[in-house]
């Protein structure tokens, strides 16, 4: 499983298994982290705003290439993107405000 810590590229850069493509994706996501997650009454809508159709498609291609689930931590929410053979099909949200960042 691959962890992408949006907005924390210095932490992600220390993970040896993260490829250059993934680091570019992290940079792309980090630029969009200004969306008001804490103030949102509808986190699913915020997720849809954060992950544009292009970005969702790009994530699906990466996940297919890696044959793994891509797990993304966004401040207080955890989004797990899963893929099938035909690409991106959905995500789940988890509140991880009490979780610590670990290996």
Short mmCIF file of C-alpha atoms in Angstrom, two decimals:
data_model
loop_
_atom_site.label_atom_id
_atom_site.label_comp_id
_atom_site.label_asym_id
_atom_site.label_seq_id
_atom_site.Cartn_x
_atom_site.Cartn_y
_atom_site.Cartn_z
CA UNK A 1 0.00 0.00 0.00
CA UNK A 2 1.28 3.46 -0.85
CA UNK A 3 0.78 6.43 1.43
CA UNK A 4 0.61 9.87 -0.13
CA UNK A 5 0.69 12.64 2.44
CA UNK A 6 -0.81 15.64 0.73
CA UNK A 7 0.79 18.90 1.76
CA UNK A 8 3.69 17.13 3.44
CA UNK A 9 6.12 16.48 0.57
CA UNK A 10 9.16 16.41 2.87
CA UNK A 11 7.74 13.40 4.68
CA UNK A 12 6.79 11.66 1.46
CA UNK A 13 10.21 12.28 -0.10
CA UNK A 14 11.72 10.06 2.61
CA UNK A 15 9.73 7.04 1.43
CA UNK A 16 11.97 5.14 -1.02
CA UNK A 17 9.12 3.37 -2.83
CA UNK A 18 7.50 6.62 -4.00
CA UNK A 19 8.36 7.12 -7.66
CA UNK A 20 8.91 10.42 -9.47
CA UNK A 21 5.42 10.11 -10.96
CA UNK A 22 3.93 9.82 -7.49
CA UNK A 23 5.92 12.82 -6.29
CA UNK A 24 4.52 14.87 -9.18
CA UNK A 25 1.05 13.72 -8.19
CA UNK A 26 1.73 14.75 -4.60
CA UNK A 27 2.77 18.21 -5.79
CA UNK A 28 -0.39 18.46 -7.88
CA UNK A 29 -2.54 17.52 -4.87
CA UNK A 30 -0.66 19.75 -2.45
CA UNK A 31 -1.55 22.79 -4.52
CA UNK A 32 -5.24 22.03 -3.91
CA UNK A 33 -5.07 21.52 -0.14
CA UNK A 34 -6.51 24.96 0.58
CA UNK A 35 -10.04 23.54 0.35
CA UNK A 36 -11.74 23.96 3.74
CA UNK A 37 -11.83 20.40 5.03
CA UNK A 38 -12.37 21.37 8.66
CA UNK A 39 -15.14 23.79 7.83
CA UNK A 40 -16.93 21.53 5.38
CA UNK A 41 -20.38 20.22 6.26
CA UNK A 42 -20.12 17.84 3.30
CA UNK A 43 -16.75 16.07 3.19
CA UNK A 44 -17.78 13.95 0.20
CA UNK A 45 -18.44 17.09 -1.82
CA UNK A 46 -15.05 18.42 -0.72
CA UNK A 47 -13.45 15.17 -1.86
CA UNK A 48 -15.07 15.54 -5.27
CA UNK A 49 -13.81 19.12 -5.48
CA UNK A 50 -10.29 18.07 -4.52
CA UNK A 51 -10.10 15.17 -6.92
CA UNK A 52 -10.97 16.52 -10.33
CA UNK A 53 -11.99 14.04 -13.04
CA UNK A 54 -8.50 14.27 -14.54
CA UNK A 55 -6.83 13.63 -11.19
CA UNK A 56 -9.12 10.68 -10.46
CA UNK A 57 -8.26 9.24 -13.87
CA UNK A 58 -4.54 9.79 -13.24
CA UNK A 59 -4.82 8.07 -9.85
CA UNK A 60 -6.55 5.11 -11.45
CA UNK A 61 -3.75 4.77 -14.01
CA UNK A 62 -1.11 4.89 -11.28
CA UNK A 63 -2.94 2.33 -9.18
CA UNK A 64 -3.32 0.00 -12.14
CA UNK A 65 0.36 0.41 -12.93
CA UNK A 66 1.31 -0.40 -9.35
CA UNK A 67 -1.44 -3.02 -8.88
CA UNK A 68 -2.05 -1.62 -5.42
CA UNK A 69 -4.56 0.44 -3.53
CA UNK A 70 -3.46 4.05 -3.20
CA UNK A 71 -4.10 5.49 0.24
CA UNK A 72 -4.09 9.26 0.60
CA UNK A 73 -4.00 11.18 3.87
CA UNK A 74 -5.45 14.68 3.70
CA UNK A 75 -5.08 16.45 7.03
CA UNK A 76 -8.01 15.05 9.06
CA UNK A 77 -9.55 12.76 6.46
CA UNK A 78 -8.39 9.50 5.00
CA UNK A 79 -9.41 8.69 1.45
CA UNK A 80 -8.89 5.21 0.12
CA UNK A 81 -9.08 5.00 -3.65
CA UNK A 82 -9.63 1.54 -5.06
CA UNK A 83 -9.39 0.40 -8.63
CA UNK A 84 -10.77 -2.40 -10.74
CA UNK A 85 -9.40 -3.53 -14.10
CA UNK A 86 -11.39 -0.82 -15.85
CA UNK A 87 -10.10 1.97 -13.61
CA UNK A 88 -11.26 4.19 -10.75
CA UNK A 89 -14.55 3.21 -9.18
CA UNK A 90 -14.88 4.92 -5.86
CA UNK A 91 -13.49 6.09 -2.57
CA UNK A 92 -14.18 5.94 1.14
CA UNK A 93 -13.68 8.63 3.76
CA UNK A 94 -12.39 8.06 7.27
CA UNK A 95 -11.85 10.55 10.08
CA UNK A 96 -8.21 10.20 11.09
CA UNK A 97 -7.91 13.28 13.30
CA UNK A 98 -6.68 11.08 16.17
CA UNK A 99 -4.30 9.01 14.07
CA UNK A 100 -0.57 9.59 14.06
CA UNK A 101 1.54 9.47 10.93
CA UNK A 102 3.52 6.26 10.95
CA UNK A 103 5.31 3.87 8.67
#
